[in-house]
Coordinates of N, CA and C in Angstrom, one line a residue:
M1 N 95.2 92.7 82.5 CA 93.9 92.1 80.9 C 93.5 93.6 80.6
N2 N 93.1 93.4 78.5 CA 92.1 93.6 78.7 C 90.8 93.1 79.1
K3 N 89.5 93.5 79.8 CA 88.2 93.0 80.4 C 87.9 92.4 78.9
T4 N 87.8 92.7 77.7 CA 87.6 92.0 76.8 C 88.0 90.7 76.3
F5 N 89.1 90.2 76.8 CA 89.8 89.3 76.5 C 90.1 88.1 77.9
L6 N 90.1 88.6 79.0 CA 90.1 88.1 80.5 C 88.4 86.4 80.1
P7 N 87.6 86.9 79.8 CA 86.7 85.6 80.0 C 86.9 84.6 79.3
F8 N 88.1 84.8 78.1 CA 88.7 84.5 77.3 C 89.9 83.7 77.6
V9 N 90.5 84.3 78.1 CA 91.9 83.6 78.9 C 91.1 82.3 80.4
V10 N 89.8 83.7 80.8 CA 90.0 82.1 81.8 C 89.4 81.0 81.9
L11 N 88.2 80.9 80.6 CA 88.0 80.3 80.1 C 88.9 79.2 80.0
A12 N 89.3 79.5 79.1 CA 90.5 78.7 78.1 C 91.5 78.4 79.4
S13 N 92.0 78.8 80.1 CA 92.4 78.3 82.0 C 92.2 77.2 82.3
F14 N 90.8 77.6 82.9 CA 90.4 76.2 83.4 C 89.6 74.6 82.5
M15 N 89.2 75.6 81.6 CA 89.4 74.1 81.0 C 89.8 73.6 80.4
L16 N 91.6 73.3 79.8 CA 92.7 73.5 80.5 C 93.3 72.7 81.1
L17 N 93.0 73.2 82.9 CA 93.9 72.2 83.9 C 92.1 71.7 84.3
A18 N 91.5 71.6 83.9 CA 90.1 71.2 84.4 C 90.0 69.3 83.7
A19 N 91.2 69.5 82.4 CA 91.2 68.2 81.0 C 91.8 67.7 82.0
G20 N 93.5 68.5 82.9 CA 94.3 68.0 83.8 C 96.0 67.9 82.3
C21 N 96.2 69.2 83.8 CA 97.6 69.2 83.5 C 99.2 68.2 83.7
S22 N 98.6 66.9 82.9 CA 100.0 66.0 83.3 C 101.9 66.6 83.1
D23 N 101.6 65.8 83.7 CA 102.9 65.4 83.7 C 103.1 64.8 82.3
S24 N 119.1 77.9 69.5 CA 119.7 77.5 69.7 C 119.8 78.5 68.3
S25 N 118.9 78.3 69.4 CA 120.2 79.3 68.6 C 121.0 79.5 68.3
S26 N 121.8 80.9 68.2 CA 122.7 81.9 68.4 C 122.4 82.9 68.6
E27 N 123.1 83.7 69.1 CA 123.3 84.7 69.9 C 125.0 85.7 69.5
T28 N 124.6 86.9 69.6 CA 125.3 88.3 69.6 C 125.4 88.9 70.2
N29 N 126.5 89.5 71.3 CA 126.9 90.3 71.7 C 126.9 92.1 70.8
Q30 N 126.0 92.6 71.3 CA 126.1 93.7 71.1 C 126.6 95.2 72.0
N31 N 127.2 96.0 72.1 CA 128.5 96.5 72.4 C 127.5 96.8 73.6
S32 N 126.1 96.9 73.9 CA 125.4 96.7 75.5 C 125.4 95.5 76.1
G33 N 125.7 94.3 75.9 CA 126.0 92.7 75.8 C 124.5 92.5 75.7
E34 N 124.0 93.0 75.2 CA 122.4 92.4 74.5 C 122.7 91.5 73.5
E35 N 122.4 90.4 73.2 CA 122.3 89.2 72.1 C 121.2 89.5 71.5
S36 N 120.8 89.8 69.7 CA 119.6 88.7 68.7 C 119.3 87.8 68.2
S37 N 118.4 87.6 68.0 CA 118.1 86.4 67.7 C 117.7 86.5 65.9
T38 N 118.0 87.5 65.5 CA 117.9 87.5 63.9 C 120.0 87.4 63.9
V39 N 120.8 87.2 64.1 CA 122.5 87.7 63.6 C 122.9 86.6 64.3
S40 N 124.0 85.6 63.6 CA 124.5 83.9 64.2 C 125.9 84.3 64.0
T41 N 126.7 85.1 65.7 CA 127.9 84.6 65.7 C 128.8 84.5 66.1
E42 N 128.1 84.2 67.1 CA 129.0 83.4 68.6 C 128.4 83.4 70.1
K43 N 128.5 81.8 70.1 CA 128.1 81.3 71.2 C 128.1 81.0 73.0
D44 N 127.8 81.6 73.9 CA 127.7 80.4 75.2 C 128.3 80.1 75.2
S45 N 128.6 79.6 76.5 CA 129.6 78.7 77.1 C 128.1 77.6 78.2
G46 N 128.0 76.5 78.3 CA 127.3 75.7 79.9 C 126.3 76.9 79.8
S47 N 125.2 76.7 81.6 CA 124.3 76.9 81.3 C 123.5 78.2 81.2
V48 N 124.3 79.1 80.9 CA 123.9 80.8 79.9 C 123.4 80.0 79.1
S49 N 124.2 79.5 78.2 CA 123.4 79.1 76.8 C 122.3 78.2 76.5
K50 N 122.6 77.2 77.6 CA 121.0 76.7 77.4 C 120.2 77.6 78.5
D51 N 119.9 78.4 79.9 CA 118.7 80.0 79.5 C 118.6 80.0 78.7
K52 N 119.1 80.9 78.0 CA 118.6 81.3 77.1 C 118.4 80.5 75.8
E53 N 118.8 79.7 75.6 CA 117.8 78.8 74.6 C 116.6 78.3 75.5
T54 N 116.3 78.0 76.1 CA 115.0 78.2 77.3 C 114.1 79.5 76.6
I55 N 114.4 80.8 77.1 CA 114.1 82.1 76.9 C 113.9 81.9 75.4
R56 N 114.4 82.1 74.7 CA 114.3 82.6 73.9 C 113.5 81.3 73.0
T57 N 113.3 80.3 72.9 CA 111.8 78.6 72.9 C 111.2 79.6 73.2
Y58 N 110.6 79.6 74.3 CA 109.4 80.2 75.1 C 108.7 81.8 74.4
L59 N 109.6 82.7 73.9 CA 109.7 84.2 73.1 C 108.4 83.5 71.7
E60 N 110.2 82.6 71.0 CA 109.7 82.7 70.2 C 107.9 81.8 69.1
Y61 N 107.6 81.2 70.5 CA 106.1 80.3 70.7 C 105.1 81.2 70.8
E62 N 105.5 82.0 72.0 CA 104.7 83.1 72.0 C 104.3 84.4 71.2
F63 N 105.4 84.9 70.4 CA 105.1 85.5 69.1 C 105.5 85.0 67.9
T64 N 105.1 83.9 68.0 CA 105.5 83.4 66.8 C 103.8 82.9 65.4
G65 N 102.7 82.9 64.7 CA 101.4 82.3 64.6 C 100.6 83.5 65.1
P66 N 99.7 83.0 65.1 CA 99.3 81.8 64.7 C 99.4 80.5 63.8
T67 N 100.0 79.1 64.0 CA 100.4 78.6 62.5 C 98.7 78.0 62.6
K68 N 99.2 77.5 61.7 CA 98.1 76.4 61.0 C 97.3 75.5 62.3
E69 N 98.7 74.6 62.5 CA 97.8 74.0 63.3 C 97.2 74.5 64.9
L70 N 97.8 75.1 65.4 CA 97.0 76.3 66.5 C 95.9 77.1 66.2
S71 N 95.8 77.6 65.3 CA 94.6 77.7 64.9 C 93.8 76.7 65.3
Q72 N 93.6 75.1 64.0 CA 92.6 74.3 63.6 C 92.8 73.8 65.6
A73 N 93.4 73.7 66.6 CA 93.0 73.2 68.0 C 92.6 74.2 68.3
Y74 N 92.1 76.0 68.1 CA 91.5 76.5 69.0 C 90.4 76.2 68.4
E75 N 89.6 76.0 67.0 CA 88.7 75.6 66.0 C 88.0 74.9 67.3
K76 N 88.5 73.5 67.3 CA 88.4 72.3 67.7 C 87.7 73.1 69.3
F77 N 87.9 74.0 70.3 CA 88.1 73.5 71.7 C 87.4 75.1 71.4
Y78 N 86.9 75.1 71.0 CA 85.4 75.9 70.9 C 84.6 75.7 70.0
A79 N 84.8 74.8 69.7 CA 83.3 74.5 68.6 C 82.4 74.0 69.2
D80 N 80.9 74.6 68.8 CA 80.1 73.4 69.5 C 79.5 71.5 68.6
G81 N 78.9 71.8 69.4 CA 78.6 70.7 69.6 C 79.0 69.2 69.6
S82 N 79.6 68.1 68.6 CA 80.3 67.2 68.5 C 81.4 67.7 68.1
D83 N 82.2 68.3 67.2 CA 83.7 68.8 67.0 C 83.7 69.1 67.7
R84 N 83.5 69.9 68.7 CA 83.9 70.1 70.3 C 85.0 69.1 70.5
D85 N 87.0 69.7 70.8 CA 87.8 68.7 71.2 C 89.4 70.0 71.7
R86 N 88.7 69.2 73.1 CA 89.3 69.6 74.2 C 90.9 69.7 73.8
S87 N 91.4 68.4 74.0 CA 91.9 67.7 73.8 C 93.8 68.1 73.0
I88 N 93.1 69.2 71.9 CA 94.3 68.9 71.1 C 94.7 70.5 71.6
L89 N 93.9 71.3 71.5 CA 95.1 72.5 72.5 C 95.4 71.9 74.1
K90 N 95.1 71.1 74.5 CA 95.9 71.1 75.8 C 97.2 70.0 75.7
T91 N 97.0 69.7 73.9 CA 98.4 68.4 73.6 C 98.6 69.4 73.3
Y92 N 98.6 70.7 72.9 CA 99.2 71.2 71.9 C 100.6 72.5 73.1
I93 N 99.7 72.6 73.9 CA 100.5 73.1 74.9 C 100.9 73.0 75.9
D94 N 101.1 71.3 75.9 CA 102.8 70.1 76.5 C 103.2 70.2 75.6
D95 N 103.0 69.7 74.7 CA 103.8 69.6 73.8 C 105.0 70.9 73.4
H96 N 104.5 71.6 73.5 CA 105.2 73.3 73.3 C 105.8 73.6 74.1
Y97 N 105.0 73.6 75.8 CA 105.3 74.8 76.7 C 105.7 73.5 78.1
K98 N 105.4 72.4 78.1 CA 105.7 71.3 79.0 C 107.3 71.9 79.2
P99 N 107.8 71.1 78.7 CA 109.6 71.2 77.9 C 110.5 72.2 79.0
L100 N 110.2 73.1 79.0 CA 110.3 74.7 79.1 C 110.3 74.6 80.4
V101 N 108.8 73.9 81.1 CA 108.3 74.8 82.7 C 108.6 74.4 83.7
A102 N 109.1 74.2 85.1 CA 109.5 73.9 85.8 C 108.2 72.6 86.5
E103 N 109.1 71.8 86.7 CA 107.3 70.9 86.8 C 106.5 71.1 87.8
N104 N 107.0 71.5 88.5 CA 106.2 72.1 90.0 C 105.3 73.9 89.7
D105 N 105.9 74.1 88.7 CA 105.0 74.8 88.1 C 104.1 75.0 87.3
Y106 N 104.3 74.0 86.5 CA 103.1 74.4 85.2 C 101.9 74.6 85.5
P107 N 101.5 73.9 85.9 CA 100.2 73.8 86.2 C 99.7 75.1 86.1
E108 N 100.5 76.3 87.6 CA 99.6 77.7 87.4 C 100.0 78.2 86.9
F109 N 101.2 77.7 85.8 CA 102.2 78.7 84.5 C 100.8 78.7 83.5
V110 N 101.0 77.2 83.0 CA 99.2 77.8 81.9 C 98.2 78.7 82.9
N111 N 97.5 78.1 84.0 CA 96.6 78.4 84.8 C 96.4 80.1 84.6
V112 N 97.3 80.8 85.5 CA 97.5 82.2 85.1 C 98.4 82.6 83.3
G113 N 98.3 82.1 82.6 CA 98.2 83.1 80.8 C 99.3 82.8 80.6
H114 N 100.3 82.1 80.6 CA 101.5 82.5 80.7 C 101.8 82.0 79.0
V115 N 100.6 81.2 78.4 CA 100.8 80.0 77.6 C 99.9 80.9 76.5
L116 N 100.3 81.2 75.5 CA 98.9 81.6 74.0 C 98.4 83.4 74.7
E117 N 99.6 84.0 75.2 CA 98.4 84.4 76.1 C 98.6 85.6 74.3
W118 N 99.6 86.1 74.0 CA 99.4 87.4 73.2 C 99.1 86.0 71.2
L119 N 99.2 85.2 71.5 CA 98.6 84.0 70.0 C 97.7 83.9 70.4
G120 N 96.4 83.7 71.5 CA 94.9 83.9 71.8 C 94.4 84.8 70.8
M121 N 95.3 86.4 72.0 CA 95.0 87.5 71.3 C 94.0 87.5 69.5
A122 N 95.7 87.4 68.8 CA 95.4 87.3 67.7 C 95.0 86.4 66.7
Q123 N 94.7 85.3 67.8 CA 93.6 84.6 67.1 C 92.1 84.9 67.0
R124 N 92.2 85.9 67.8 CA 91.1 86.4 67.9 C 90.5 87.6 66.9
T125 N 91.7 88.1 66.8 CA 91.5 89.7 66.4 C 92.4 89.4 64.6
G126 N 92.5 88.5 64.2 CA 93.3 87.8 63.2 C 94.1 88.4 62.1
Y127 N 94.8 89.0 63.3 CA 97.1 88.8 62.8 C 97.0 88.0 63.4
E128 N 98.4 87.9 62.7 CA 99.6 86.8 62.1 C 100.7 88.2 63.0
L129 N 101.3 87.2 63.8 CA 102.6 87.7 65.2 C 103.7 87.2 64.2
K130 N 105.0 87.8 64.7 CA 106.1 87.4 64.2 C 107.0 88.4 64.7
P131 N 108.5 87.7 65.7 CA 109.6 88.1 66.6 C 110.4 88.9 65.6
A132 N 110.4 89.7 65.6 CA 111.7 90.6 64.9 C 113.1 90.7 65.2
D133 N 113.2 91.1 66.5 CA 114.3 90.9 66.9 C 114.0 90.7 69.0
I134 N 114.4 89.2 69.3 CA 114.9 88.5 70.8 C 116.4 89.2 71.5
R135 N 116.0 90.2 72.7 CA 117.2 90.3 73.4 C 117.3 89.6 74.3
I136 N 118.1 88.8 75.0 CA 117.6 88.5 76.2 C 119.2 89.0 76.8
V137 N 118.8 89.2 78.0 CA 120.0 89.6 78.9 C 119.8 89.7 80.2
K138 N 121.1 88.6 80.9 CA 121.8 88.1 82.7 C 120.6 89.2 83.6
D139 N 120.0 89.5 84.3 CA 120.2 90.1 84.9 C 121.2 89.8 86.3
E140 N 122.1 90.5 86.7 CA 123.2 90.0 87.9 C 123.1 90.4 89.4
S141 N 122.0 91.4 89.4 CA 120.9 91.1 90.3 C 119.7 90.5 90.4
G142 N 120.0 89.2 89.7 CA 118.5 88.2 90.5 C 119.2 87.7 91.8
M143 N 118.2 86.6 91.3 CA 117.4 85.7 92.8 C 119.2 84.9 92.9
K144 N 119.2 84.6 93.6 CA 120.6 83.9 93.6 C 120.3 82.0 93.8
D145 N 119.6 81.9 93.7 CA 118.6 80.4 92.9 C 118.0 79.8 92.4
A146 N 118.0 80.8 91.8 CA 117.3 81.0 89.7 C 118.4 82.0 88.5
Y147 N 118.2 81.4 87.9 CA 119.1 82.8 87.1 C 117.8 83.7 86.5
T148 N 118.0 85.3 86.1 CA 116.6 85.9 86.1 C 117.3 86.4 85.1
Y149 N 116.8 86.3 83.5 CA 117.0 87.5 82.8 C 116.0 88.5 82.1
T150 N 116.1 89.4 82.0 CA 115.5 90.5 81.1 C 115.5 89.9 80.0
F151 N 114.2 90.3 79.6 CA 114.0 90.2 78.0 C 113.2 91.2 76.7
Q152 N 113.7 91.4 75.7 CA 112.6 92.9 74.9 C 112.1 92.1 73.4
V153 N 111.4 92.2 73.2 CA 110.9 91.5 71.7 C 110.1 92.3 71.2
R154 N 110.8 92.8 69.8 CA 110.1 93.7 68.9 C 109.4 93.1 68.0
V155 N 108.1 92.7 68.0 CA 107.0 92.1 67.5 C 106.4 93.0 66.0
E156 N 106.5 91.7 65.3 CA 105.3 92.8 63.7 C 104.1 91.7 64.2
Y157 N 102.8 92.6 63.6 CA 101.9 92.1 64.1 C 101.2 92.3 62.6
S158 N 100.4 91.8 62.0 CA 100.0 92.0 60.6 C 99.1 91.5 60.4
K159 N 97.5 92.0 59.5 CA 96.9 91.8 59.5 C 96.2 92.5 58.2
E160 N 95.8 91.8 57.0 CA 95.3 92.6 55.9 C 96.3 92.9 55.7
G161 N 97.2 93.3 55.2 CA 98.4 93.5 54.4 C 99.5 95.0 54.6
K162 N 98.8 94.8 56.5 CA 99.1 96.2 57.3 C 99.8 95.3 57.9
T163 N 101.4 96.4 58.5 CA 102.5 95.0 59.4 C 103.0 96.6 60.6
D164 N 102.5 96.3 61.6 CA 103.0 97.8 62.7 C 103.9 97.3 63.6
T165 N 104.4 97.2 64.2 CA 105.0 97.4 65.0 C 105.3 97.5 66.8
A166 N 105.2 96.2 68.0 CA 105.1 96.5 69.5 C 106.2 96.0 70.1
M167 N 106.6 96.7 71.0 CA 107.7 95.8 72.1 C 107.2 95.6 73.2
V168 N 107.4 94.0 73.7 CA 107.0 93.7 74.7 C 108.3 93.8 75.6
T169 N 108.2 93.7 77.0 CA 109.8 93.7 77.6 C 109.3 92.4 78.9
G170 N 109.8 92.7 79.8 CA 109.6 92.1 81.1 C 111.0 90.3 81.6
N171 N 110.6 90.1 82.6 CA 111.8 89.4 83.6 C 111.6 87.6 83.7
I172 N 112.1 87.0 83.4 CA 111.5 85.5 83.4 C 113.2 85.2 84.7
H173 N 112.8 84.4 85.0 CA 113.3 83.4 86.3 C 113.8 81.9 85.8
L174 N 114.8 81.1 86.0 CA 114.7 80.0 85.8 C 115.5 79.2 87.4
N175 N 114.8 77.4 86.9 CA 115.4 77.1 88.0 C 117.3 76.9 87.9
E176 N 117.4 75.8 88.7 CA 118.6 75.2 88.5 C 118.6 74.3 87.8
N177 N 117.4 73.8 86.1 CA 117.8 73.1 85.9 C 117.2 72.9 84.3
N178 N 117.6 74.9 84.0 CA 117.5 75.9 82.8 C 115.6 76.2 83.1
R179 N 114.7 75.7 83.9 CA 113.2 75.6 83.4 C 112.9 76.9 83.6
I180 N 111.7 77.4 83.3 CA 110.9 78.5 83.4 C 109.9 78.2 84.6
S181 N 110.4 79.2 85.7 CA 109.6 79.0 87.4 C 109.0 80.4 87.6
L182 N 109.7 81.5 87.1 CA 108.7 82.4 87.0 C 108.6 83.4 86.3
I183 N 107.6 84.5 85.5 CA 107.6 85.0 84.4 C 106.9 86.3 85.2
G184 N 107.9 87.4 84.9 CA 107.3 88.8 86.1 C 107.3 90.2 84.9
N185 N 106.2 91.2 85.4 CA 106.6 92.9 84.7 C 106.7 92.5 83.6
V186 N 106.0 92.1 83.2 CA 106.2 92.7 81.2 C 105.0 93.4 81.3
S187 N 105.6 94.1 80.3 CA 105.3 95.1 79.6 C 105.0 95.0 78.1
D188 N 103.7 95.1 77.4 CA 103.1 94.7 76.2 C 101.7 95.6 75.9
R189 N 101.3 96.6 76.9 CA 100.5 97.4 76.1 C 100.8 97.9 74.9
S190 N 101.7 98.0 74.3 CA 101.6 98.8 72.9 C 101.6 97.6 71.8
L191 N 101.5 96.3 71.7 CA 101.3 94.8 71.5 C 99.2 95.0 71.3
R192 N 99.1 94.8 72.9 CA 98.4 94.7 72.9 C 97.4 95.7 72.7
S193 N 97.1 96.7 72.9 CA 96.2 98.1 71.8 C 96.2 98.1 71.0
G194 N 97.6 98.2 70.3 CA 97.6 97.5 69.0 C 96.3 96.6 68.1
M195 N 96.8 96.0 68.5 CA 95.6 94.1 67.9 C 94.2 95.0 68.3
L196 N 94.1 94.8 70.3 CA 92.9 95.5 70.1 C 91.9 97.0 69.7
S197 N 93.1 97.5 69.4 CA 91.9 98.8 68.1 C 91.2 98.1 67.8
S198 N 92.1 97.3 66.5 CA 91.4 97.0 65.1 C 90.3 96.2 65.3
F199 N 90.5 95.7 66.2 CA 89.3 94.6 67.0 C 87.9 95.1 67.4
K200 N 88.0 96.4 67.9 CA 87.0 97.3 68.1 C 85.7 97.8 67.6
N201 N 86.8 98.4 66.7 CA 86.8 99.5 65.6 C 85.8 98.3 64.2

């Protein structure tokens, strides 16, 4: 993680934990066995479909916006004086992410920055994010006690009328209840460096 934003992420995570972390799309089979969120033709059945729906929802939350609702929550979270309200951002995170994450893993999931990681940076640098394409593939060699998937997201990031594209990839593990238990091997250098480069200038 870039040192410029480390304090931002750590502070946000600390504040959220201090406040207390309480307790469809369609798919297209590509030639490679992958599926894309941008085209609708065919649906999986059973738990695989639910798994992909969970992963897709998480990725869409992470790479869409910041929405007006989220921007207002950030403004309240970092406001000075009597206008400061930390509960709004926590409520936003709980409403969007808690249904997707395994209950026991949720506090750490928030603490390590798996929520609003890219949207927080977009908020600070003035970018808008949009997932142009999402591909999710089941990893048959994954853990036996969980479903393991690899994902690839082509993200459009826009600012002042200019749009660039970056690729983010990684792995997501889910438990038997179709909830996220672990995210790893995330590669987001092109998106991160793209947004940070203009922020530094």
